XYZ file of C-alpha atoms in Angstrom:
417
model
C -40.426 -19.585 -7.261
C -38.773 -18.044 -10.940
C -35.687 -19.018 -11.498
C -31.859 -17.063 -13.137
C -29.099 -17.656 -13.967
C -26.229 -16.980 -11.467
C -22.876 -17.901 -10.989
C -23.552 -19.782 -14.277
C -26.027 -22.044 -12.689
C -29.773 -21.977 -12.776
C -30.545 -21.604 -9.356
C -34.146 -20.738 -8.044
C -34.495 -16.793 -6.883
C -35.984 -15.969 -3.308
C -35.618 -12.303 -4.212
C -39.237 -10.620 -4.851
C -38.535 -7.497 -7.780
C -41.090 -4.236 -6.507
C -42.945 -2.360 -8.989
C -41.287 1.457 -9.907
C -45.058 2.599 -7.994
C -44.047 0.197 -4.834
C -44.528 1.481 -1.108
C -43.218 0.231 2.175
C -46.669 -1.534 2.591
C -45.383 -3.821 -0.934
C -42.398 -5.396 1.150
C -43.348 -8.795 2.971
C -41.513 -9.140 6.512
C -38.477 -11.735 6.095
C -39.403 -11.830 2.084
C -35.897 -10.440 0.106
C -37.125 -7.583 -2.289
C -35.147 -5.379 -4.751
C -36.922 -2.021 -4.184
C -37.002 0.939 -6.526
C -34.154 2.931 -6.380
C -36.976 5.918 -5.572
C -38.057 4.185 -2.960
C -34.402 3.228 -1.934
C -34.265 7.393 -1.761
C -37.095 7.965 -0.067
C -36.967 5.688 3.054
C -33.353 4.864 2.834
C -33.497 4.745 7.288
C -36.552 2.343 7.499
C -35.312 -0.194 4.543
C -31.714 -0.402 5.814
C -33.347 -1.546 9.764
C -36.079 -4.870 7.300
C -32.623 -5.983 6.495
C -32.511 -8.469 3.066
C -33.215 -5.036 0.588
C -31.570 -4.809 -3.055
C -32.011 -1.616 -4.926
C -32.802 -2.202 -8.859
C -31.926 0.683 -11.186
C -33.405 1.710 -14.618
C -31.114 2.937 -17.618
C -31.948 6.701 -16.657
C -30.674 6.207 -13.076
C -27.034 7.689 -11.921
C -25.692 4.801 -10.389
C -23.837 7.437 -8.256
C -27.012 7.171 -6.333
C -25.649 4.402 -4.726
C -22.404 5.094 -4.154
C -22.354 5.801 -0.423
C -24.802 2.072 -0.370
C -22.411 0.327 -2.411
C -20.435 -1.638 0.335
C -23.682 -2.564 3.075
C -26.427 -3.714 -0.125
C -26.121 -7.165 -1.183
C -27.484 -6.874 -4.241
C -28.232 -4.354 -7.338
C -30.173 -5.300 -10.173
C -30.284 -3.358 -13.554
C -32.790 -2.521 -15.754
C -33.056 -3.858 -19.516
C -36.059 -2.074 -20.979
C -35.393 -3.512 -24.462
C -32.466 -5.691 -25.483
C -31.296 -2.916 -27.783
C -30.717 -0.097 -24.636
C -27.057 -0.883 -23.965
C -27.301 1.950 -20.741
C -27.246 -0.886 -18.607
C -23.740 -2.587 -19.665
C -21.924 1.204 -18.766
C -24.032 1.432 -15.673
C -22.852 -2.075 -13.981
C -18.938 -0.735 -14.904
C -19.393 1.920 -12.803
C -20.868 -0.372 -10.147
C -17.848 -2.473 -9.871
C -15.059 -0.057 -10.811
C -16.162 3.391 -9.646
C -18.390 3.129 -6.862
C -16.838 -0.344 -5.754
C -19.456 -3.166 -5.570
C -19.067 -6.155 -4.887
C -22.296 -7.785 -4.151
C -24.302 -9.744 -6.631
C -25.043 -7.657 -9.369
C -28.345 -8.946 -11.442
C -29.017 -7.693 -15.125
C -33.060 -7.823 -15.150
C -35.712 -6.894 -17.632
C -35.257 -8.293 -21.941
C -32.610 -10.155 -21.214
C -31.387 -13.034 -23.400
C -28.925 -15.296 -24.351
C -26.550 -13.435 -26.751
C -26.261 -10.484 -23.912
C -25.095 -13.283 -21.474
C -21.528 -13.496 -22.522
C -20.748 -9.084 -22.304
C -22.909 -8.198 -19.584
C -20.803 -10.987 -16.873
C -17.456 -8.975 -18.951
C -18.774 -5.780 -17.297
C -19.946 -6.846 -13.980
C -22.716 -9.007 -14.284
C -22.547 -12.493 -12.690
C -26.706 -13.247 -12.308
C -28.700 -13.211 -15.145
C -32.839 -12.709 -15.340
C -33.621 -14.170 -17.937
C -36.860 -12.977 -20.027
C -39.854 -15.228 -19.046
C -39.720 -16.867 -22.455
C -36.795 -17.369 -22.601
C -35.394 -20.682 -21.340
C -31.985 -20.452 -19.007
C -30.684 -23.546 -19.162
C -30.617 -22.659 -22.898
C -29.010 -19.510 -22.058
C -26.414 -21.293 -20.123
C -24.197 -22.546 -23.211
C -23.577 -18.506 -24.295
C -21.354 -18.077 -22.264
C -18.604 -20.136 -23.713
C -19.585 -18.367 -27.500
C -16.056 -16.501 -27.217
C -12.746 -17.804 -26.413
C -12.201 -14.216 -25.171
C -12.396 -10.647 -25.345
C -9.245 -7.925 -26.544
C -10.381 -5.027 -24.346
C -10.113 -4.248 -20.936
C -13.487 -4.873 -19.094
C -14.365 -5.630 -15.392
C -13.912 -8.920 -15.106
C -10.818 -8.959 -17.683
C -8.573 -5.724 -16.972
C -5.811 -6.399 -18.772
C -6.180 -6.077 -22.953
C -5.604 -9.131 -25.115
C -2.424 -7.644 -26.296
C -1.092 -7.905 -22.868
C -2.096 -10.978 -21.947
C -0.627 -12.657 -25.396
C 2.416 -11.154 -24.934
C 2.888 -12.928 -21.633
C 6.118 -14.717 -21.177
C 4.865 -18.158 -20.093
C 5.416 -19.143 -16.389
C 6.995 -22.525 -16.339
C 5.970 -23.653 -12.807
C 10.204 -22.474 -11.836
C 9.286 -19.574 -12.883
C 6.120 -18.946 -11.035
C 8.231 -20.558 -7.767
C 10.730 -18.020 -8.019
C 8.407 -15.253 -8.244
C 7.125 -16.431 -4.942
C 10.204 -16.660 -3.031
C 10.595 -13.060 -4.220
C 7.559 -12.245 -2.954
C 8.267 -13.788 0.591
C 11.354 -12.080 0.916
C 9.408 -8.952 0.039
C 7.041 -9.369 2.663
C 9.304 -10.474 4.641
C 10.783 -7.470 4.731
C 8.109 -5.202 4.459
C 7.073 -7.018 7.858
C 10.583 -6.109 9.047
C 10.730 -2.643 8.696
C 7.324 -2.040 9.842
C 8.409 -3.762 13.568
C 11.742 -1.407 13.198
C 10.554 1.954 12.715
C 6.992 2.871 14.241
C 5.784 4.295 12.538
C 6.408 3.511 8.682
C 4.941 4.965 5.213
C 5.187 3.951 1.954
C 5.340 6.093 -0.420
C 3.433 5.426 -3.585
C 2.730 7.188 -6.936
C 0.483 4.276 -8.181
C 3.381 3.006 -10.707
C 2.525 -1.259 -11.711
C 5.774 -1.438 -9.391
C 3.708 0.020 -5.671
C 0.637 -1.529 -6.450
C 2.391 -4.910 -6.339
C 3.687 -2.938 -2.660
C 0.075 -1.957 -2.163
C -1.699 -5.218 -2.754
C 1.207 -6.729 0.324
C 0.500 -4.461 2.637
C -3.399 -4.675 2.169
C -3.214 -8.739 2.097
C -0.808 -8.802 5.107
C -2.320 -5.995 7.007
C 0.979 -4.626 7.746
C 1.274 -1.713 9.543
C 2.358 0.765 7.205
C 0.681 3.837 5.617
C 0.286 4.842 2.084
C 0.554 8.646 0.957
C 0.375 9.526 -2.203
C 1.587 13.744 -3.824
C -1.041 14.899 -6.252
C 0.807 17.765 -7.553
C -2.098 19.669 -8.982
C -0.562 18.074 -12.589
C -1.488 13.895 -12.623
C -3.114 12.620 -15.538
C -6.879 10.897 -14.413
C -5.474 7.952 -15.441
C -3.695 8.330 -12.317
C -6.768 9.921 -9.849
C -9.049 6.973 -11.553
C -6.768 3.707 -10.061
C -5.662 5.592 -6.180
C -10.124 6.196 -6.136
C -10.131 2.870 -7.345
C -7.306 1.314 -4.627
C -8.878 2.927 -2.404
C -12.035 1.428 -2.683
C -10.665 -1.494 -3.218
C -8.276 -2.452 -0.747
C -10.598 -0.435 1.311
C -7.352 1.019 2.907
C -7.311 5.065 3.936
C -4.565 6.406 1.620
C -3.392 10.094 2.626
C -2.769 12.623 -0.279
C -0.396 15.585 0.166
C -0.873 18.779 -2.019
C 1.665 22.045 -3.263
C 1.288 24.471 -0.787
C -1.045 26.928 -2.338
C 1.272 30.275 -1.579
C 4.223 29.038 -2.714
C 2.808 26.992 -6.213
C 1.259 30.423 -7.191
C 4.259 32.340 -6.392
C 5.742 29.686 -9.029
C 3.606 29.783 -11.416
C 2.996 33.409 -11.218
C 7.311 34.262 -11.764
C 8.055 31.808 -14.797
C 4.730 30.465 -16.076
C 2.924 27.314 -16.374
C 4.719 25.321 -18.788
C 8.097 26.546 -17.388
C 10.168 23.496 -17.064
C 10.159 22.912 -20.868
C 12.289 25.629 -20.521
C 15.616 24.075 -18.813
C 16.184 21.640 -16.322
C 16.918 24.108 -14.019
C 13.295 25.016 -13.649
C 11.974 21.724 -14.035
C 13.358 20.873 -11.115
C 12.243 23.748 -9.152
C 8.929 23.452 -10.258
C 9.474 19.908 -8.945
C 10.280 20.954 -5.583
C 7.118 23.170 -5.155
C 4.744 20.493 -6.688
C 7.233 17.085 -4.576
C 9.731 17.278 -3.022
C 8.376 20.026 -0.595
C 4.901 17.699 -0.175
C 7.146 14.723 0.752
C 8.704 16.356 3.433
C 5.639 17.181 4.518
C 4.611 13.897 4.244
C 7.646 12.337 6.165
C 7.375 14.818 9.554
C 6.864 12.377 12.334
C 7.560 9.589 10.437
C 10.588 7.027 11.364
C 11.148 5.583 7.918
C 10.034 5.464 4.609
C 9.615 3.101 1.754
C 10.011 3.445 -2.340
C 9.054 1.042 -5.209
C 12.495 1.901 -6.647
C 13.727 -0.312 -8.765
C 18.073 -0.818 -10.138
C 16.054 -1.340 -13.911
C 14.398 2.011 -13.850
C 17.108 3.638 -15.004
C 20.736 4.613 -14.893
C 20.253 7.101 -11.831
C 19.117 4.331 -9.958
C 21.668 1.725 -10.945
C 22.977 1.193 -7.865
C 20.403 1.292 -6.019
C 19.966 -0.451 -2.517
C 17.891 -1.865 -0.366
C 18.247 0.506 2.568
C 19.767 3.801 2.859
C 20.143 6.970 5.344
C 18.308 9.922 3.609
C 19.589 12.950 4.932
C 17.550 15.070 3.963
C 14.466 13.828 5.999
C 16.512 12.850 8.572
C 15.248 8.977 8.608
C 16.061 5.135 7.053
C 14.632 5.153 3.841
C 13.935 1.542 2.074
C 13.913 0.399 -1.927
C 12.777 -3.613 -1.300
C 12.077 -3.527 -5.076
C 15.241 -2.528 -5.469
C 16.099 -6.024 -7.306
C 12.325 -6.734 -9.258
C 12.388 -7.022 -12.531
C 9.910 -5.419 -14.859
C 9.137 -9.331 -15.946
C 8.816 -9.719 -12.106
C 6.294 -6.946 -11.316
C 4.445 -8.144 -14.391
C 3.667 -11.450 -13.910
C 3.201 -10.398 -10.030
C 0.662 -7.683 -11.355
C -0.905 -10.546 -13.404
C -1.095 -13.635 -11.441
C -2.423 -11.962 -8.527
C -5.005 -9.533 -10.549
C -4.194 -6.229 -9.093
C -5.764 -3.144 -10.659
C -3.097 -0.766 -12.528
C -2.364 2.293 -14.054
C -4.686 2.174 -17.745
C -1.979 4.521 -19.127
C 0.521 1.275 -18.724
C -1.284 -0.135 -21.614
C -0.700 2.821 -23.910
C 2.713 2.379 -24.133
C 3.490 4.387 -21.003
C 5.669 2.498 -18.671
C 7.126 5.266 -16.161
C 3.539 7.536 -15.719
C 4.242 11.086 -14.209
C 3.338 14.396 -14.824
C 0.831 14.673 -17.034
C 2.463 17.274 -19.633
C 6.301 16.304 -18.534
C 5.145 12.145 -18.898
C 4.944 10.592 -23.218
C 4.487 7.086 -24.498
C 7.467 5.309 -25.486
C 7.992 3.846 -28.545
C 9.412 -0.266 -28.672
C 12.582 -0.873 -28.039
C 12.875 2.426 -25.917
C 13.817 2.908 -22.139
C 11.266 2.475 -19.738
C 11.466 6.086 -18.474
C 12.472 7.471 -21.749
C 8.812 8.970 -22.019
C 9.660 11.081 -18.271
C 10.947 14.543 -19.419
C 11.981 13.172 -22.539
C 13.715 16.548 -23.820
C 16.246 16.452 -21.117
C 19.345 14.029 -21.067
C 18.713 11.101 -18.554
C 21.268 11.539 -16.136
C 19.133 14.621 -15.859
C 15.733 12.614 -15.060
C 15.318 12.907 -11.301
C 12.902 14.852 -9.989
C 14.516 15.524 -6.280
C 11.974 13.216 -4.640
C 14.957 10.750 -4.562
C 17.953 12.628 -4.877
C 21.200 10.019 -5.544
C 23.348 9.180 -3.501
C 21.084 10.190 -0.555
C 24.092 9.852 2.264
C 26.653 6.816 3.084
C 24.516 3.421 2.617
C 23.013 1.547 5.776
C 24.272 -2.475 5.310
C 22.398 -3.791 2.977
C 19.912 -6.854 4.407
C 18.910 -9.980 2.392
C 15.885 -11.254 3.256
C 14.325 -14.287 3.627
C 12.129 -15.901 4.827
C 11.370 -14.971 8.553
C 15.040 -13.736 9.169
C 17.008 -10.919 7.869
C 20.727 -12.258 7.316
C 23.271 -8.901 7.045
C 26.406 -10.053 4.793
């Protein structure tokens, strides 16, 4: 039986690899078989019924052809016809990061020792070493390098973020665990007392903490976001990645077409640069109106706002009444620091917006967001041409209304001071 590397160990290969010209007749009953993409496409229904079927992709094959099957396939193999052909690296990252494939991802063909470290970083976890080379000898290659600089599928955080991450002592880790427990209890309490409750996410770093906990604890809190029509591509990519990573539905609300057309016709596409009033008018059309629709028939909404984010949020409370929409509003991350947020993302390998690694601590619409300089306020890149006191879009007007008595949540109970 052939041998291959899987899970950094040499194991027997129980799969049969079929050639490009293979047909259904070449598949033996009960034998796990890897078929070429063309055969899968032509005989998909019959092959799915057989079970124990994987698919292999040639360098010119589009991995998007398997997007609809990514959740069901147990194995996808990617061919490297020559050691120097690097297209398979991109194919692997697309399968893992864009199409959400979580099964065995196998490198086949001209696969040599020197490729293994990079292949693993791109998402491969099984390697069929070329027949004239030793799989046992190739195992040591995984230790050829101590780490990587750029983000990869296996190591999503770049080196500078990992390098600059403060060392977490046991006390720090315990403190974070306590904060997480309080946050989970808070979310559970909100979901129990207010049905239905929804989470408004802009897919910033803070929001990914909440989404991760909603998914981990199967909390009955629906997630929605506002697509203004001017979001960065990186934000769209994260929305898709989060949907596939967590398997959760994400409701997307967009501006009313007629209102947006009227505003742009009267004021221009980029009128938000001209005055605070026009910028707020743009936010009203692209954000506030869709938010109002998103909150119809909801009992409460949850945000990822934090006091540390800006001067306009310094007095933020955990619970308040949103008089505009007539429902309670909760800010359970109000007392979390930036260090708390990133400690959680690092500890649990939570996906986040790629712009955070390019100097964007706060991310909104593309034309209204820039990277910040070292030492600048974390929201200095939002509407940077305005004074700090003006930097709210209208979604989070301060004050919303008279604050509700703020509860301090501890594990499994809420204590009102």
